[in-house]
mmCIF file of C-alpha atoms in Angstrom:
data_model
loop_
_atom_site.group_PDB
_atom_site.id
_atom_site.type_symbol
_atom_site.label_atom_id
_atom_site.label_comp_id
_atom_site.label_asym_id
_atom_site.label_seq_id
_atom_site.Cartn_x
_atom_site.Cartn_y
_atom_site.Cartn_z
ATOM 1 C CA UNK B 20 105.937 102.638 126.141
ATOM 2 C CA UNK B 21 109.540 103.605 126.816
ATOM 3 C CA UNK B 22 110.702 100.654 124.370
ATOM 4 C CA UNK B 23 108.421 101.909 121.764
ATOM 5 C CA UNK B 24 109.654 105.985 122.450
ATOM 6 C CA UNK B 25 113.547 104.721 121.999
ATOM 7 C CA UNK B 26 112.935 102.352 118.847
ATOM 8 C CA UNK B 27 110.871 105.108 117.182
ATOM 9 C CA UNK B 28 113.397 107.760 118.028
ATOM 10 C CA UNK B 29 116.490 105.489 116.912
ATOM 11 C CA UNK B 30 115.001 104.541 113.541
ATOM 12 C CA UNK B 31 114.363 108.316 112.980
ATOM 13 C CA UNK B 32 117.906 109.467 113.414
ATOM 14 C CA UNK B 33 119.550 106.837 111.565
ATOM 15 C CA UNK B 34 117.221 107.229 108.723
ATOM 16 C CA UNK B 35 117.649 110.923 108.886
ATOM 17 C CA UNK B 36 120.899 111.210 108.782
ATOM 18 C CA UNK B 37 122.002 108.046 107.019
ATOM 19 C CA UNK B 38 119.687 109.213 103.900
ATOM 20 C CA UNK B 39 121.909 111.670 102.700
ATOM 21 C CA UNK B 40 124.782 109.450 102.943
ATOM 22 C CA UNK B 41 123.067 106.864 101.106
ATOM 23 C CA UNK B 42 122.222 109.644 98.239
ATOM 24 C CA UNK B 43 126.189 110.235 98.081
ATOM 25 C CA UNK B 44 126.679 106.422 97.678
ATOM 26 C CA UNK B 45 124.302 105.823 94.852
ATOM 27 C CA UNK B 46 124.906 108.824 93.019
ATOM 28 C CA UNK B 47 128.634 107.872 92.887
ATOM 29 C CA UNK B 48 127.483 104.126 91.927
ATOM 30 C CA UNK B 49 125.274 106.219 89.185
ATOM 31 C CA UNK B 50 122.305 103.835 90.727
ATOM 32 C CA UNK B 51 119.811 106.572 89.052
ATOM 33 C CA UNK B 52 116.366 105.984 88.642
ATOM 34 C CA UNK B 53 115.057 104.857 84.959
ATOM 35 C CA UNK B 54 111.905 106.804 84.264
ATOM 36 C CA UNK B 55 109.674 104.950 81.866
ATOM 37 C CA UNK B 56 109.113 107.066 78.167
ATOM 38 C CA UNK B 57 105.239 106.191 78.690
ATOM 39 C CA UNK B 58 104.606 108.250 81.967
ATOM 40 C CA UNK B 59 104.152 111.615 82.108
ATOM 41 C CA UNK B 60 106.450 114.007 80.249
ATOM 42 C CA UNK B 61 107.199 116.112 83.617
ATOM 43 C CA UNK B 62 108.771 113.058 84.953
ATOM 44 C CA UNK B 63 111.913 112.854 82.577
ATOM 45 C CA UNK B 64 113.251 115.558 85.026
ATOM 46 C CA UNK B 65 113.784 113.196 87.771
ATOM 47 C CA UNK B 66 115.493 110.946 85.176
ATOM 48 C CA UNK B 67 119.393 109.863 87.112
ATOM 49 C CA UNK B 68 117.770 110.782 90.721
ATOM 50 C CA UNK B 69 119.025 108.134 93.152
ATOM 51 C CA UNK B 70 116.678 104.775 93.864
ATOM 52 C CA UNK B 71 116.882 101.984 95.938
ATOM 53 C CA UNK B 72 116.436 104.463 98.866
ATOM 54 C CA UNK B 73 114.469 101.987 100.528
ATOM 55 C CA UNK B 74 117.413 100.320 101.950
ATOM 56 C CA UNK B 75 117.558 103.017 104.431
ATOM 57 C CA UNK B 76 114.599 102.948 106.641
ATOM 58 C CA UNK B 77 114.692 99.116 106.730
ATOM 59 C CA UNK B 78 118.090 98.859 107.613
ATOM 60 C CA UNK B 79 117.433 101.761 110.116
ATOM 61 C CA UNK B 80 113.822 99.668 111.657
ATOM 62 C CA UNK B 81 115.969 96.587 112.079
ATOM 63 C CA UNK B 82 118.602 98.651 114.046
ATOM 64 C CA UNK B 83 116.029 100.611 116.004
ATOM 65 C CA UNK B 84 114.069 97.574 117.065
ATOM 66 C CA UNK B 85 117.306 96.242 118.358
ATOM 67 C CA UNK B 86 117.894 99.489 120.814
ATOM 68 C CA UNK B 87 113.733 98.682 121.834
ATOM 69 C CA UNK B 88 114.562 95.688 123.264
ATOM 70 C CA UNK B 89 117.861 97.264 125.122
ATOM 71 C CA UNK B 90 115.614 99.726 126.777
ATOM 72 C CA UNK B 91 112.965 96.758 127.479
ATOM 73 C CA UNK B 92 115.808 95.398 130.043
ATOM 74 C CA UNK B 93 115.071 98.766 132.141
ATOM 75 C CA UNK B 94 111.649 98.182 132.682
ATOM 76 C CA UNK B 95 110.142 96.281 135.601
ATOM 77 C CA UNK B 96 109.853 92.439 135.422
ATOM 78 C CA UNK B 97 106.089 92.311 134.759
ATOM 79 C CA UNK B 98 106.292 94.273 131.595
ATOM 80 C CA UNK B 99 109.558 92.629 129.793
ATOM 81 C CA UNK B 100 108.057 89.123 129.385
ATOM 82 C CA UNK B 101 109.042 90.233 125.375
ATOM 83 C CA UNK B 102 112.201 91.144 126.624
ATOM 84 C CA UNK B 103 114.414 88.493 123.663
ATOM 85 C CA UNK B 104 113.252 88.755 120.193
ATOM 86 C CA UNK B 105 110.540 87.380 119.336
ATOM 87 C CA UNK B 106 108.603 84.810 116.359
ATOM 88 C CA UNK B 107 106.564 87.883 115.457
ATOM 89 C CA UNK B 108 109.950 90.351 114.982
ATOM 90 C CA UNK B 109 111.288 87.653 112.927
ATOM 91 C CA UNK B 110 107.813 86.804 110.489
ATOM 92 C CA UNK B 111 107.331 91.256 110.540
ATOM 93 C CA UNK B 112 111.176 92.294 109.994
ATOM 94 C CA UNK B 113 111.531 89.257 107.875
ATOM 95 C CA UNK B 114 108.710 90.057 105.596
ATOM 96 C CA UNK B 115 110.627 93.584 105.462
ATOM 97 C CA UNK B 116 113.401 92.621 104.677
ATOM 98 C CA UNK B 117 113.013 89.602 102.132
ATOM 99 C CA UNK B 118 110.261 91.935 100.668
ATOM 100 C CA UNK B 119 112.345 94.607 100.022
ATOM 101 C CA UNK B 120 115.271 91.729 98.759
ATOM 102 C CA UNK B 121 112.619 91.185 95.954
ATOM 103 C CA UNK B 122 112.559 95.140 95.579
ATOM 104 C CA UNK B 123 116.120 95.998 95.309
ATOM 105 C CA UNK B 124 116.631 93.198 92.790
ATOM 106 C CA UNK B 125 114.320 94.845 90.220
ATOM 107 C CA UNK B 126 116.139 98.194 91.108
ATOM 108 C CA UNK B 127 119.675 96.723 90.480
ATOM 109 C CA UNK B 128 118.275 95.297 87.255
ATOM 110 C CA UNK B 129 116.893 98.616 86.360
ATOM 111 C CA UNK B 130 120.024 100.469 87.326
ATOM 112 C CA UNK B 131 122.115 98.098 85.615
ATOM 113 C CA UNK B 132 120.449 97.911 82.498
ATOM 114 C CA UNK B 133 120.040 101.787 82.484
ATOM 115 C CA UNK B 134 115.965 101.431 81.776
ATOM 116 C CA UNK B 135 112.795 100.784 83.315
ATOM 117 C CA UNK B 136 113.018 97.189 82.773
ATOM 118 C CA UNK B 137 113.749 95.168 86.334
ATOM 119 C CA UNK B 138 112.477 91.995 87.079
ATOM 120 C CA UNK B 139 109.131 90.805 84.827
ATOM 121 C CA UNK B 140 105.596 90.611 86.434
ATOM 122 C CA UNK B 141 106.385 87.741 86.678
ATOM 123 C CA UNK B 142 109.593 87.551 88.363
ATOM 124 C CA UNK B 143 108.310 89.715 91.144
ATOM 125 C CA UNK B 144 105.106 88.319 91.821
ATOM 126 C CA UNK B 145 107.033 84.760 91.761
ATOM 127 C CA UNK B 146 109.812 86.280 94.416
ATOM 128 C CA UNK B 147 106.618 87.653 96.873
ATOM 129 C CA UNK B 148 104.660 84.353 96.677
ATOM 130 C CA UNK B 149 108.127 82.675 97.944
ATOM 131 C CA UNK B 150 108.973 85.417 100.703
ATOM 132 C CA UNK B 151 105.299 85.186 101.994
ATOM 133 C CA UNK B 152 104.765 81.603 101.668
ATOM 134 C CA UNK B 153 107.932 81.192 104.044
ATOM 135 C CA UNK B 154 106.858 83.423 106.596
ATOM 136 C CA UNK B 155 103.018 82.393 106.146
ATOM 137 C CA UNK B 156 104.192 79.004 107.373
ATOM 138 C CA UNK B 157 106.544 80.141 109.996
ATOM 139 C CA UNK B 158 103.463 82.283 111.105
ATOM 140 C CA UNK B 159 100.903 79.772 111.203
ATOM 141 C CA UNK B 160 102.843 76.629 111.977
ATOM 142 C CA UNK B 161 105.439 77.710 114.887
ATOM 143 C CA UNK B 162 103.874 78.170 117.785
ATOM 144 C CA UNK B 163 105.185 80.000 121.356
ATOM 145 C CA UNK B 164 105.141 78.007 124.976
ATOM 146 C CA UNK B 165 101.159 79.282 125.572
ATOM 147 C CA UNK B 166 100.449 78.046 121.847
ATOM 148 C CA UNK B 167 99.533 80.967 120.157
ATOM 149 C CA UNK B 168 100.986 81.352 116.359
ATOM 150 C CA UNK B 169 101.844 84.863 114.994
ATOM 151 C CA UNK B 170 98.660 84.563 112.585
ATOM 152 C CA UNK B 171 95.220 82.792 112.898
ATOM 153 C CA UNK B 172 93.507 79.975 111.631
ATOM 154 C CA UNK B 173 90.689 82.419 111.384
ATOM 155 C CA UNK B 174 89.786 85.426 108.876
ATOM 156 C CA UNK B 175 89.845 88.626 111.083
ATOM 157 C CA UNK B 176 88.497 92.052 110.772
ATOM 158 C CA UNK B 177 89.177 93.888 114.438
ATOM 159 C CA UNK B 178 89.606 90.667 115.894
ATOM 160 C CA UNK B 179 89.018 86.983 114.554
ATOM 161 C CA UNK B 180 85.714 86.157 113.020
ATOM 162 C CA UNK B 181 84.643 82.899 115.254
ATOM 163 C CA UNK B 182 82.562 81.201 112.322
ATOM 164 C CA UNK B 183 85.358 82.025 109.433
ATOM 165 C CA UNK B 184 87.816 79.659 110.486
ATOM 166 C CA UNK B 185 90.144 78.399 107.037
ATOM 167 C CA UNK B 186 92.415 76.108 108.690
ATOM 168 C CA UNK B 187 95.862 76.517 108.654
ATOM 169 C CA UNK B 188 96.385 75.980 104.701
ATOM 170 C CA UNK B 189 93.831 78.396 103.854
ATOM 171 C CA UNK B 190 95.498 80.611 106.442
ATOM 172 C CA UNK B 191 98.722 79.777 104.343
ATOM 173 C CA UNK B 192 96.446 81.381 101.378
ATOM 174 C CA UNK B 193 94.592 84.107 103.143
ATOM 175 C CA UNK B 194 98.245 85.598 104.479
ATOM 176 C CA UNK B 195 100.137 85.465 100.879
ATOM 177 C CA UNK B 196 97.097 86.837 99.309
ATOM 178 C CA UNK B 197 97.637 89.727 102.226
ATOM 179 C CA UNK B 198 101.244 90.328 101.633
ATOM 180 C CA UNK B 199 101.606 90.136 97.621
ATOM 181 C CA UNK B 200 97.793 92.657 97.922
ATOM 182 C CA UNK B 201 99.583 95.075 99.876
ATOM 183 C CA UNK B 202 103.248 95.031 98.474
ATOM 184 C CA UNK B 203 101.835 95.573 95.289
ATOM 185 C CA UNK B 204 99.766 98.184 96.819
ATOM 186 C CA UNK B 205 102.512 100.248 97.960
ATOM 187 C CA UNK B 206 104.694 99.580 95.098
ATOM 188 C CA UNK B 207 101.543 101.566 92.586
ATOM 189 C CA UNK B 208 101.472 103.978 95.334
ATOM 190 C CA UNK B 209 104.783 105.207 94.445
ATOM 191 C CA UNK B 210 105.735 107.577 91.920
ATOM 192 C CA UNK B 211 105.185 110.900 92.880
ATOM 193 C CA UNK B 212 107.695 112.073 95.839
ATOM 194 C CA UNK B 213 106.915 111.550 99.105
ATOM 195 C CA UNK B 214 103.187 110.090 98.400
ATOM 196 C CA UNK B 215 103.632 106.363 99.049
ATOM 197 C CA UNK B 216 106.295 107.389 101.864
ATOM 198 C CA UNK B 217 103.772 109.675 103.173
ATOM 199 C CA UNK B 218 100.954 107.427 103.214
ATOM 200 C CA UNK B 219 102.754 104.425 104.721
ATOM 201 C CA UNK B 220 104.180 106.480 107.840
ATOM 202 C CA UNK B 221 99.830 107.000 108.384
ATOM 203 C CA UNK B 222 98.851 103.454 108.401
ATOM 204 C CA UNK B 223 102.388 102.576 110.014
ATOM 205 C CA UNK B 224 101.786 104.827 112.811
ATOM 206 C CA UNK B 225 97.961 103.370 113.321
ATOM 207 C CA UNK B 226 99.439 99.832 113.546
ATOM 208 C CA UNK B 227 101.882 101.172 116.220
ATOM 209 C CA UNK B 228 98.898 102.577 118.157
ATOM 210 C CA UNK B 229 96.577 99.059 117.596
ATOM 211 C CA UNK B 230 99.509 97.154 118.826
ATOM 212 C CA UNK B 231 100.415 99.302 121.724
ATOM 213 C CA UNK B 232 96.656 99.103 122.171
ATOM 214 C CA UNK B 233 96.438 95.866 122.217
ATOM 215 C CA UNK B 234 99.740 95.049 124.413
ATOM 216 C CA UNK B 235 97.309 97.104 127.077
ATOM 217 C CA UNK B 236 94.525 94.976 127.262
ATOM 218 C CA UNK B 237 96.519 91.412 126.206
ATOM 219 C CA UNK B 238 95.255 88.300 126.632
ATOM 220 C CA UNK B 239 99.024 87.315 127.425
ATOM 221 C CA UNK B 240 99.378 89.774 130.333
ATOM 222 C CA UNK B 241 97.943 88.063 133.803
ATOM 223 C CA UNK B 242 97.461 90.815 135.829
ATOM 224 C CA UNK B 243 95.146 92.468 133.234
ATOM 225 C CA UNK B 244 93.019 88.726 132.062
ATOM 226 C CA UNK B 245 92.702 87.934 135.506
ATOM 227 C CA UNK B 246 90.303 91.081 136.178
ATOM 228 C CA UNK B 247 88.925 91.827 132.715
ATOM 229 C CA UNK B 248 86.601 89.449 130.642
ATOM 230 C CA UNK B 249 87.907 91.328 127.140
ATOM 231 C CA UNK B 250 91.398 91.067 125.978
ATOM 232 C CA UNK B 251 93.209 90.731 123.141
ATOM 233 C CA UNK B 252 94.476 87.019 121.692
ATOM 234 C CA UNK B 253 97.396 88.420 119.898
ATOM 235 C CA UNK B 254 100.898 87.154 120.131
ATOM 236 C CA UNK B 255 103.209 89.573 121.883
ATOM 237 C CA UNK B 256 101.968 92.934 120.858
ATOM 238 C CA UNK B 257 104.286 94.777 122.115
ATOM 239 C CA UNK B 258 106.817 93.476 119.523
ATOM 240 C CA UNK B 259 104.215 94.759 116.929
ATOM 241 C CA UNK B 260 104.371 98.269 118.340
ATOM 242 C CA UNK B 261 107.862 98.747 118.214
ATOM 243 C CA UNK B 262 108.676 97.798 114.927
ATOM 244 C CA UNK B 263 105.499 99.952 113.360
ATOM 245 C CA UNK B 264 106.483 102.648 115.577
ATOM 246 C CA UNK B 265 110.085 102.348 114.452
ATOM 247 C CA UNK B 266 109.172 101.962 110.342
ATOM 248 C CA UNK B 267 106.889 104.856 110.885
ATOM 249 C CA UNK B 268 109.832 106.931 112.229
ATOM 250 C CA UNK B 269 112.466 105.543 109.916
ATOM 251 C CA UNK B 270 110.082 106.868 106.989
ATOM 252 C CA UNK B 271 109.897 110.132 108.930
ATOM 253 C CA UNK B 272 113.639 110.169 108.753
ATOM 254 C CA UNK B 273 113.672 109.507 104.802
ATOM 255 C CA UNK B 274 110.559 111.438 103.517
ATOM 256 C CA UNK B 275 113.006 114.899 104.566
ATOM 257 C CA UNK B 276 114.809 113.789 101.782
ATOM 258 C CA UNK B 277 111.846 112.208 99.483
ATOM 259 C CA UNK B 278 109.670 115.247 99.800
ATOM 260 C CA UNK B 279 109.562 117.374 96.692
ATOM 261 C CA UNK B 280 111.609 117.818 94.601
ATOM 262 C CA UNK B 281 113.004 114.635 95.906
ATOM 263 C CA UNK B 282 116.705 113.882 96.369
ATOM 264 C CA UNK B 283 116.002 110.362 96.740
ATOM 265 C CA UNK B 284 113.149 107.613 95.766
ATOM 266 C CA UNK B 285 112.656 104.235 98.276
ATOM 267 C CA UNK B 286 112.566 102.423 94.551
ATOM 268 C CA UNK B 287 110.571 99.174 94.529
ATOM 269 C CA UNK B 288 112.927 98.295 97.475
ATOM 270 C CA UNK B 289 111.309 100.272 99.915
ATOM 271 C CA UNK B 290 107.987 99.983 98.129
ATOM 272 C CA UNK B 291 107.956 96.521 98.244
ATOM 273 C CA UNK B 292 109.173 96.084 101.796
ATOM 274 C CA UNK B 293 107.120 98.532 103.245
ATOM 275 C CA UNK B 294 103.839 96.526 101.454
ATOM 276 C CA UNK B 295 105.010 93.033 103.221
ATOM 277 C CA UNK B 296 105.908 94.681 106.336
ATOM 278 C CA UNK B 297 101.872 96.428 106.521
ATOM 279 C CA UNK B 298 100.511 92.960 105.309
ATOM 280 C CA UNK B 299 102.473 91.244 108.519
ATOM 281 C CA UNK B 300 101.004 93.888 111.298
ATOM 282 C CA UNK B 301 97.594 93.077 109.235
ATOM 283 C CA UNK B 302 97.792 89.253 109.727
ATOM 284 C CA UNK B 303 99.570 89.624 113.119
ATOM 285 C CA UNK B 304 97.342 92.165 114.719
ATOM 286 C CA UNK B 305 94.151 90.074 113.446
ATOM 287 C CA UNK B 306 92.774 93.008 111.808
ATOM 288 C CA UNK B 307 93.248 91.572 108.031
ATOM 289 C CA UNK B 308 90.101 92.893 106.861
ATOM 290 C CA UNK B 309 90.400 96.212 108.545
ATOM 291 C CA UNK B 310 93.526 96.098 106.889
ATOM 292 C CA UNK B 311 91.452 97.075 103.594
ATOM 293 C CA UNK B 312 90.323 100.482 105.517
ATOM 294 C CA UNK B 313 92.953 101.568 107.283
ATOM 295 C CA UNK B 314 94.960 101.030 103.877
ATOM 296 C CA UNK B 315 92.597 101.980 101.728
ATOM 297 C CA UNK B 316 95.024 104.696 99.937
ATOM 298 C CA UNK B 317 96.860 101.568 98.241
ATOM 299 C CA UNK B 318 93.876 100.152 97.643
ATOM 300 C CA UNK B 319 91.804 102.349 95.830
ATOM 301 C CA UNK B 320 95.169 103.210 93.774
ATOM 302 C CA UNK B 321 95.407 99.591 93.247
ATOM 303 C CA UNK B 322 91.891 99.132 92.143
ATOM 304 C CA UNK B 323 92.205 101.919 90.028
ATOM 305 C CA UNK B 324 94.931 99.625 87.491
ATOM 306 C CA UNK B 325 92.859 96.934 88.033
ATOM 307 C CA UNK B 326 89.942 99.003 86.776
ATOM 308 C CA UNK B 327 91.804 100.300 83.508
ATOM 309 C CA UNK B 328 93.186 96.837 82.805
ATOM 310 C CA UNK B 329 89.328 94.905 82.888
ATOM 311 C CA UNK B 330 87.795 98.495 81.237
ATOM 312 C CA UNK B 331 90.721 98.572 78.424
ATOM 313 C CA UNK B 332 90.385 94.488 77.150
ATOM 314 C CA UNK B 333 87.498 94.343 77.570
ATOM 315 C CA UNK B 334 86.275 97.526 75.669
ATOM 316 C CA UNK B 335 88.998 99.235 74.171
ATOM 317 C CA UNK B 336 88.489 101.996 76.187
ATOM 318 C CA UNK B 337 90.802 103.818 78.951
ATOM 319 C CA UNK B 338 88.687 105.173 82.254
ATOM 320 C CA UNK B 339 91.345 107.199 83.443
ATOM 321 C CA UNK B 340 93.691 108.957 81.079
ATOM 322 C CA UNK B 341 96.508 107.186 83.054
ATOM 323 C CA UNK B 342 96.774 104.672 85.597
ATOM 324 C CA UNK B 343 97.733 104.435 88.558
ATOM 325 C CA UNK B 344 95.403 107.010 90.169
ATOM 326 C CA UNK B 345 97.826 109.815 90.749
ATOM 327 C CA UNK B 346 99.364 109.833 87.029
ATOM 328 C CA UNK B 347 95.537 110.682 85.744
ATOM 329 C CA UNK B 348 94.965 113.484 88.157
ATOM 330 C CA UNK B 349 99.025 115.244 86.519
ATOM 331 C CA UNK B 350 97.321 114.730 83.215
ATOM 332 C CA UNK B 351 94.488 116.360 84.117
ATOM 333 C CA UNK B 352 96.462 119.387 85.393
ATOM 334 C CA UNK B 353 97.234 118.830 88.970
ATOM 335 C CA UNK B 354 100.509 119.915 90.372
ATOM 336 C CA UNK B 355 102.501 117.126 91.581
ATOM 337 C CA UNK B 356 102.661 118.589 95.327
ATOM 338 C CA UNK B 357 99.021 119.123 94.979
ATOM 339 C CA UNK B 358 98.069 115.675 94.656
ATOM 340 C CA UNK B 359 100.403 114.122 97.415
ATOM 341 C CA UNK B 360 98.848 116.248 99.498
ATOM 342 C CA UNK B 361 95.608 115.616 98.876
ATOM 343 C CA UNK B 362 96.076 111.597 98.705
ATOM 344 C CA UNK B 363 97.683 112.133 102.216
ATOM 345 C CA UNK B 364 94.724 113.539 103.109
ATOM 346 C CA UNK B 365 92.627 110.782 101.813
ATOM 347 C CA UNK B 366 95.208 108.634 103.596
ATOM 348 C CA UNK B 367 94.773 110.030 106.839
ATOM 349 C CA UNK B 368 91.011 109.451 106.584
ATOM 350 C CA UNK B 369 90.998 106.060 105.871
ATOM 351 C CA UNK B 370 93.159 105.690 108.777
ATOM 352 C CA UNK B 371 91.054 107.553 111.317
ATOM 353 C CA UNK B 372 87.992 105.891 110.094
ATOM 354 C CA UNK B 373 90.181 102.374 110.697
ATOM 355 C CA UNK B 374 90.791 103.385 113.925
ATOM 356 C CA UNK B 375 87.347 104.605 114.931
ATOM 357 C CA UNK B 376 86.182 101.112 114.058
ATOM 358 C CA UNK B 377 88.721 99.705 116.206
ATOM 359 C CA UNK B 378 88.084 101.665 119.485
ATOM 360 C CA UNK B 379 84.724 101.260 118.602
ATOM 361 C CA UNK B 380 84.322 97.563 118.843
ATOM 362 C CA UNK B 381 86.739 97.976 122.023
ATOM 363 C CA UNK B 382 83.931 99.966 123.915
ATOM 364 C CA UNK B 383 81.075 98.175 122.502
ATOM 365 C CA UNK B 384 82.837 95.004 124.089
ATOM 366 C CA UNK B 385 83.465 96.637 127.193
ATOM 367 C CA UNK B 386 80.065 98.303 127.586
#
């Protein structure tokens, strides 16, 4: 716990205070945000705000998780078998990071070409595909010393689903599918300030709990296996709640500074990365389909585009004056702070319900 305590608490001062030196930087590189003429008209006042604030809170989760596993070396020797990074850090933070790569090169593009206009649909999609298709194999294929991979061979909803196993290339499948769903997820999310930032520090901090959870009652820890017929067949767990618990804190840090009227926006850096990085706890916690729940912000927001896209061919006919979600509710007359709010909210109830599911099935097993 005390690993988890320091990497949380690291992550939220350097994000904290390293925001507003990041706002100096890319107001003085005039890296402004492009607001698109089509959105709503009360938008073109946050037209030259600074993007590609993103950068921050990963840079400050990479640090923190590196001052976790300092204070790991002060606990006793049963508990730091995780004590040197492990696969998992590398397929989670690398997912982060490469995610957020893909993110910050649509910003720069944006920035550069003073418009809306980053990367195509194309080029994006094309750079996720190749960031999660790396780590999907690293995930699946390498293996520790007791043979467990970061991600199954199995579909998994609180834990794997015995009779839906895909192999390891549909694995391969299943876990790009995962991280392109939720990056893009995140990345509709945001728009209004502080609502995807918001939202991800809620599902962030209930994949810190599952993991911590999980590191309790681990399959990998003797002590506990050797006296309890339930445990969890995770790979080290503890890894996974330190670096939620520190990219929950790092957002903590930023959203002082992306609350309304925000000073700063994460841009499709921080978007993006944050999407790959809740994708990876999915896959790695074996809770992929619970995934859809506890996330289930991003995904009705995404289902909402997908909904005016199918509704629009196919009739002619919008079902929302505006998509994504939150852009229909300002046109209908909702205040901006209104409607983060109240998508927090929704947030935090997907996220409970997630979690009551997951206890659940933890004392149903036990019982």
């Amino acid at each position: 716990m005390r690993a988890v305590i320091v990497a949380a608490a690291v992550a939220f001062i350097i994000s904290l205070f390293g925001t507003p030196v990041a706002i100096r930087v890319f107001t003085a590189l005039k890296a402004g945000q492009p607001i698109r003429s089509v959105g709503p008209a009360s938008h073109q006042g946050k037209k030259g705000t600074p993007t590609m604030g993103g950068v921050v809170f990963i840079i400050a989760t990479v640090l923190a998780y590196a001052a976790g596993h300092v204070a790991l070396t002060t606990l006793p020797e049963r508990q730091i078998a995780q004590e040197s990074p492990t696969m998992t850090a590398l397929v989670l933070l690398g997912l982060f990071v490469f995610c957020g790569v893909v993110g910050f090169l649509d910003d720069f593009l944006k920035v550069r070409r003073r418009n809306s206009d980053g990367l195509s649909a194309k080029g994006k999609l094309l750079g996720q595909l190749i960031v999660g298709g790396a780590f999907a194999i690293v995930a699946l294929y390498v293996p520790s010393t007791n043979g467990e991979t970061v991600a199954s061979e199995h579909i998994s909803f609180i834990r794997d689903i015995s009779w839906l196993d895909v192999g390891k290339v549909g694995s391969v499948l299943v876990f790009v599918f995962v991280i392109m769903s939720m990056s893009n997820g995140v990345n509709l999310t945001d728009g209004l300030d502080g609502l995807a930032t918001g939202a991800s520090i809620l599902v962030l901090g209930s994949y810190s709990l599952i993991g911590f959870w999980q590191y309790r009652h681990w399959c990998g820890d003797s002590d506990y296996a050797r006296v309890n017929d339930y445990c969890y067949q995770v790979r080290d767990p503890l890894e996974i709640a330190m670096i939620a618990a520190a990219a929950a804190a790092a957002c903590v840090g930023f959203l002082w500074w992306n609350t309304s009227p925000a000073r700063i926006f994460m841009g499709d850096a921080g978007a993006l990365g944050l999407g790959g990085l809740i994708g990876g706890l999915a896959v790695a916690t074996r809770t992929t389909l619970l995934s859809v729940i506890i996330g289930g912000l991003f995904v009705i927001i995404t289902m909402s585009v997908v909904i005016q896209i199918i509704s629009f061919k196919t009739t002619g006919k919008r079902v929302f004056r505006m998509s994504p979600l939150q852009h229909h509710f300002e046109l209908a007359g909702w205040s901006e702070v209104n409607i983060v709010v109240r998508f927090w909210i929704v947030a935090g109830i997907c996220v409970a319900i997630g979690l009551g599911l997951f206890y659940s099935d933890f004392l149903a097993t036990m019982g």
